[in-house]
PDB file of C-alpha atoms in Angstrom:
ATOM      1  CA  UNK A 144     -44.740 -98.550 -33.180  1.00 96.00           C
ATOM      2  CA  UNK A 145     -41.057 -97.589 -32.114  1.00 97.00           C
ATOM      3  CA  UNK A 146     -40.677 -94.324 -34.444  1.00 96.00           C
ATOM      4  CA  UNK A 147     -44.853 -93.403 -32.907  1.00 97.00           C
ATOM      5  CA  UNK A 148     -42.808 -93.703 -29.139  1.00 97.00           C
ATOM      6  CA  UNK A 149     -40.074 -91.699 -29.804  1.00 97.00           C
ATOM      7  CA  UNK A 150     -41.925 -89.086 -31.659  1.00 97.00           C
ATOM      8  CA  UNK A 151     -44.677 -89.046 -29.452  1.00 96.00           C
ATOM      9  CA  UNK A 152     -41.438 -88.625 -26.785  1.00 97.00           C
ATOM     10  CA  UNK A 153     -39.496 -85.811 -29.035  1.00 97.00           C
ATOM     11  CA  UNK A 154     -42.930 -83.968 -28.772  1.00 96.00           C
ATOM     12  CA  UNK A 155     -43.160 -83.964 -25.326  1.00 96.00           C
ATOM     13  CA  UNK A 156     -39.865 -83.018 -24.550  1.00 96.00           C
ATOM     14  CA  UNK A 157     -39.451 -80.495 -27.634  1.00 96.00           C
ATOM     15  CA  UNK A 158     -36.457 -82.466 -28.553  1.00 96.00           C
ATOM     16  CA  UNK A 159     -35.019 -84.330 -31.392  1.00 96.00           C
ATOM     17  CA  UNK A 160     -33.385 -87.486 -29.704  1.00 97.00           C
ATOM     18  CA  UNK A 161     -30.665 -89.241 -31.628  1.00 97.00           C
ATOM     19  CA  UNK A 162     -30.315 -92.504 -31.800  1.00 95.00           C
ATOM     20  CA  UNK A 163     -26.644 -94.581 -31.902  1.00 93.00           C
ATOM     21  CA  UNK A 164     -28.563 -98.032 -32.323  1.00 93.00           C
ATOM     22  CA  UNK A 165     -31.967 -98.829 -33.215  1.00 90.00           C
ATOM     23  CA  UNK A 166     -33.812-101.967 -33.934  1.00 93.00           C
ATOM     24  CA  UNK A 167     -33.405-105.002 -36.123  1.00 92.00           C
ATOM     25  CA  UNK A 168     -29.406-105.113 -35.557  1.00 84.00           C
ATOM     26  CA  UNK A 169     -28.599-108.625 -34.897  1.00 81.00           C
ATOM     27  CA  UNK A 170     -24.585-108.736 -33.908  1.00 77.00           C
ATOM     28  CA  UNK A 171     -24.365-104.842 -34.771  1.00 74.00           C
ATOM     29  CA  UNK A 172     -23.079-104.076 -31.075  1.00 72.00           C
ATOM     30  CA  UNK A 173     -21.533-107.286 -28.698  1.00 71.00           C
ATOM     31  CA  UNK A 174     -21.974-105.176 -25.313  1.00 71.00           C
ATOM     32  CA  UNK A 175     -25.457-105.084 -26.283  1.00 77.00           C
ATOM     33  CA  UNK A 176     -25.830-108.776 -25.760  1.00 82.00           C
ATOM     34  CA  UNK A 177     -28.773-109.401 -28.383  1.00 78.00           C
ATOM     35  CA  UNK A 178     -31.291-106.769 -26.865  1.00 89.00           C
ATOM     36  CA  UNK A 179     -31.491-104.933 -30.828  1.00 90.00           C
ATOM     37  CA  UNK A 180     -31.379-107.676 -32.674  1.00 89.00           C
ATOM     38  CA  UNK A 181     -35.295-107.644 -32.873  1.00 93.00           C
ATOM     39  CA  UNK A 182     -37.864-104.826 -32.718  1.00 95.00           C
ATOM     40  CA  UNK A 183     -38.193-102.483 -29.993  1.00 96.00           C
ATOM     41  CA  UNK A 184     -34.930-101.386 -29.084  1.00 96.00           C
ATOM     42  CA  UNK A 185     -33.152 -98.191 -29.024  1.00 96.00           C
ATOM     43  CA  UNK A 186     -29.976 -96.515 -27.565  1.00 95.00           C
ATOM     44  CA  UNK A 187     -30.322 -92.782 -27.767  1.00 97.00           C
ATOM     45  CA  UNK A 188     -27.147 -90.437 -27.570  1.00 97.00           C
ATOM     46  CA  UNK A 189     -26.418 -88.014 -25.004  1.00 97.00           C
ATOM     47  CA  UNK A 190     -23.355 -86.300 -25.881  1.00 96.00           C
ATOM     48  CA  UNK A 191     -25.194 -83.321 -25.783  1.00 96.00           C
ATOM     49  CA  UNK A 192     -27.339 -84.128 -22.893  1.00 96.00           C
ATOM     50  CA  UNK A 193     -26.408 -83.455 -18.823  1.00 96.00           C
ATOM     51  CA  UNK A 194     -27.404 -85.907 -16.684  1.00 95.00           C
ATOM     52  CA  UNK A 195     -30.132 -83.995 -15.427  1.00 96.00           C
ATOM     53  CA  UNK A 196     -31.406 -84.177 -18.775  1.00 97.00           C
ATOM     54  CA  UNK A 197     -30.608 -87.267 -19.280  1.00 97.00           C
ATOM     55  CA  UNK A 198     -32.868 -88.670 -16.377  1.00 97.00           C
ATOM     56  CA  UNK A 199     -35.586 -85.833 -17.869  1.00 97.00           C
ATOM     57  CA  UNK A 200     -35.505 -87.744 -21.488  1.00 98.00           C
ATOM     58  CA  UNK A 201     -35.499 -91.668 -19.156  1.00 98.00           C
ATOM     59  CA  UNK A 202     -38.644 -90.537 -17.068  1.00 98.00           C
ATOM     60  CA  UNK A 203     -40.911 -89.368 -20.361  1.00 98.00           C
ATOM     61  CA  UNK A 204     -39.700 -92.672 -22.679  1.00 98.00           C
ATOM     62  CA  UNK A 205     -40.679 -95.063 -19.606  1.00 98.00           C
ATOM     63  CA  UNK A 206     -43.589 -92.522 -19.232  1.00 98.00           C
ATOM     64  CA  UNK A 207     -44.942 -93.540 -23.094  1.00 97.00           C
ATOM     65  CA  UNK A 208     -44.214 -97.127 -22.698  1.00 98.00           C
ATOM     66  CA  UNK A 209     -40.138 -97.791 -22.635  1.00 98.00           C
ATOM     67  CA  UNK A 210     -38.324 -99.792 -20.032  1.00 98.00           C
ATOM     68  CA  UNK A 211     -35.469 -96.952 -20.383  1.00 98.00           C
ATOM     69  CA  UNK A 212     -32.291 -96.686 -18.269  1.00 97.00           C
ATOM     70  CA  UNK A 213     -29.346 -93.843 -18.340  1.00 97.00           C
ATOM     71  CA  UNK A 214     -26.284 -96.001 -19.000  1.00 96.00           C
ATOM     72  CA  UNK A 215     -22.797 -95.193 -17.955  1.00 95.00           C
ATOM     73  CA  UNK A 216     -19.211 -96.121 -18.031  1.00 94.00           C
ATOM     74  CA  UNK A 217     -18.883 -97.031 -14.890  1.00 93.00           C
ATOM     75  CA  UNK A 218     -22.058 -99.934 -15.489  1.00 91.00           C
ATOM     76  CA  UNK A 219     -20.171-101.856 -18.400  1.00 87.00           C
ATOM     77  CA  UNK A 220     -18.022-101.648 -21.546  1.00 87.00           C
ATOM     78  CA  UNK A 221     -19.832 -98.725 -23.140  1.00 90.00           C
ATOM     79  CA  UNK A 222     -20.629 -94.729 -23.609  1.00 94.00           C
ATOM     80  CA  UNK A 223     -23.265 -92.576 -21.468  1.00 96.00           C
ATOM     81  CA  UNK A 224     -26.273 -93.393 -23.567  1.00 96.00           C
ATOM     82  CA  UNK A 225     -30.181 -94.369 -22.962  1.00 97.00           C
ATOM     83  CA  UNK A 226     -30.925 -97.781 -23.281  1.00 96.00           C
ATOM     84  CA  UNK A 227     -34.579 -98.425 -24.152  1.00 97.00           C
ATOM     85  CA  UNK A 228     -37.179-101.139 -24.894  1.00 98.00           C
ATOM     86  CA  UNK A 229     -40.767-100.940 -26.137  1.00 98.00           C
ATOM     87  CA  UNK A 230     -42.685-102.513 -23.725  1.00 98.00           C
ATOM     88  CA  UNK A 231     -44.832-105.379 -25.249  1.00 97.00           C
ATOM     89  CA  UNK A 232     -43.434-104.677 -28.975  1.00 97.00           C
ATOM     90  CA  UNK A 233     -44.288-108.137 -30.238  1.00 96.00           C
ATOM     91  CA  UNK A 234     -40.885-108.341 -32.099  1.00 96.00           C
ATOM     92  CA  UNK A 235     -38.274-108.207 -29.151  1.00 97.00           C
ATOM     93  CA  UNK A 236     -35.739-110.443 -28.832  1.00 95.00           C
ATOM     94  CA  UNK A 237     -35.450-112.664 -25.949  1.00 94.00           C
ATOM     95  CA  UNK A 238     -32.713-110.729 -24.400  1.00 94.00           C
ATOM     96  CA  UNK A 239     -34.986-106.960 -24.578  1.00 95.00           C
ATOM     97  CA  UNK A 240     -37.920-109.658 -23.330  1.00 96.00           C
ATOM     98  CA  UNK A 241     -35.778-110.176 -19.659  1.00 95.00           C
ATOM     99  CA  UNK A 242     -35.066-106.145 -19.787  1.00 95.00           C
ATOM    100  CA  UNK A 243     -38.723-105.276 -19.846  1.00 96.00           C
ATOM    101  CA  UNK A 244     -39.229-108.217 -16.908  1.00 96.00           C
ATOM    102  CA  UNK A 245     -36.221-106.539 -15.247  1.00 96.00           C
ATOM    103  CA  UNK A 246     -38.410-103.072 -15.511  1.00 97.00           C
ATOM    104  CA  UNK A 247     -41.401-104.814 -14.472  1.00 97.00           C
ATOM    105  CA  UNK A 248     -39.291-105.971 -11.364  1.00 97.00           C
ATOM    106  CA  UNK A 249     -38.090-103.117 -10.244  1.00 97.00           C
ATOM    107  CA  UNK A 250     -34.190-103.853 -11.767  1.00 97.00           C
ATOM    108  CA  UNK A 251     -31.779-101.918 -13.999  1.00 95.00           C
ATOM    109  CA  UNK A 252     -31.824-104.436 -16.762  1.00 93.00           C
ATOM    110  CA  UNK A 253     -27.796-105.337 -16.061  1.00 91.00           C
ATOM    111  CA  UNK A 254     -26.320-108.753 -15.673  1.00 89.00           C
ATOM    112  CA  UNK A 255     -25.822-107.440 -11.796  1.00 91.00           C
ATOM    113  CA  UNK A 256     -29.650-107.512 -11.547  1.00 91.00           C
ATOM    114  CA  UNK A 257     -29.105-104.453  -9.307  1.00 94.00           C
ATOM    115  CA  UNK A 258     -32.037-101.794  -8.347  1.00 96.00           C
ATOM    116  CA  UNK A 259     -33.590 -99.900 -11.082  1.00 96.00           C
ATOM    117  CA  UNK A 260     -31.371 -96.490 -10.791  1.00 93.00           C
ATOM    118  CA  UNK A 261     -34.136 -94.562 -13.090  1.00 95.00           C
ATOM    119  CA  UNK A 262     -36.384 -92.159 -12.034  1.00 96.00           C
ATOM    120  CA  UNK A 263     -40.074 -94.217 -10.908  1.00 95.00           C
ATOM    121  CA  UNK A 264     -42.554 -93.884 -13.075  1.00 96.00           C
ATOM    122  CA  UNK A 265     -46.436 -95.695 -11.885  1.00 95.00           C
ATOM    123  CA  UNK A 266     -47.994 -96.936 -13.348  1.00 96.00           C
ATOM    124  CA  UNK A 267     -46.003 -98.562 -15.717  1.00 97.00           C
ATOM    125  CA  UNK A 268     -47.791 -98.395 -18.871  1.00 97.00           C
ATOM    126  CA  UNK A 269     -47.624-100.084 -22.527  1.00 97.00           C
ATOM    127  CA  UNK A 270     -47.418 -97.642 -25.446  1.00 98.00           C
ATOM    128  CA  UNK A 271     -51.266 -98.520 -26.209  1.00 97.00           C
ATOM    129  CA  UNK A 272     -51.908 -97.969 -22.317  1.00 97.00           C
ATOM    130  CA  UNK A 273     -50.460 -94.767 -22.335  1.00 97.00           C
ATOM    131  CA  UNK A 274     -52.910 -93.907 -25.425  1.00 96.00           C
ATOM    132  CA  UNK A 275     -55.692 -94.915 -23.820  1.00 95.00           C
ATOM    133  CA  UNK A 276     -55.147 -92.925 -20.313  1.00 94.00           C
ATOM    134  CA  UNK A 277     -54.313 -90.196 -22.583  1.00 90.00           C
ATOM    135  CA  UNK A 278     -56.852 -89.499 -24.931  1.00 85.00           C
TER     136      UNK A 278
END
């Protein structure tokens, strides 16, 4: 269901997206506090993406079911990356559970609980929803 997302996601932005952590990675990165160590979760690189860009690739994973976020230095111990969650993948791990809430709230996902930063997106829409308003 994860790889169908980010193709479906690749298409739409004619772009290969690279991933630095995907799924099923329990312990594989401590800053990521748990969210990959069940199904769902990805953190896509950006070293060769502006920020404008970025925001672009945020706006059409959210758009085909990801709570997705542009992460930066400046939020925690990590690089710029995307941080993203499959919304209603039945495998997520507790911790990518409270970042989908988070999205569903209107947060950034963070331990801060601050505003979602991310570029709005309505309605917010499962991978299957998407299909279905789609087809």
């Amino acid at each position: 269901r994860t790889e169908e997302m980010l193709a479906h996601a690749q298409q739409q932005l004619d772009r290969e997206l690279v991933l630095d952590q995907g799924s099923y990675n329990p312990g594989g990165d401590p800053t990521s506090a748990g969210t990959h160590d069940g199904g769902g979760a990805v953190d896509i690189n950006t070293d060769d993406m502006d920020e404008q860009t970025a925001r672009s690739v945020v706006k059409e994973l959210r758009k085909v079911g990801f709570a997705a976020w542009y992460r930066t230095p400046d939020q925690g111990d990590w690089p710029h990356h995307i941080h993203a969650i499959a919304l209603s993948d039945p495998d997520l791990s507790s911790p990518a559970q409270e970042h989908a809430g988070d999205y569903y709230l209107g947060k950034n996902g963070l331990a801060d609980e601050q505003p979602d930063d991310g570029p709005e997106v309505k309605p917010i829409r499962t991978w299957e929803q998407y299909q279905r308003a789609t087809r």
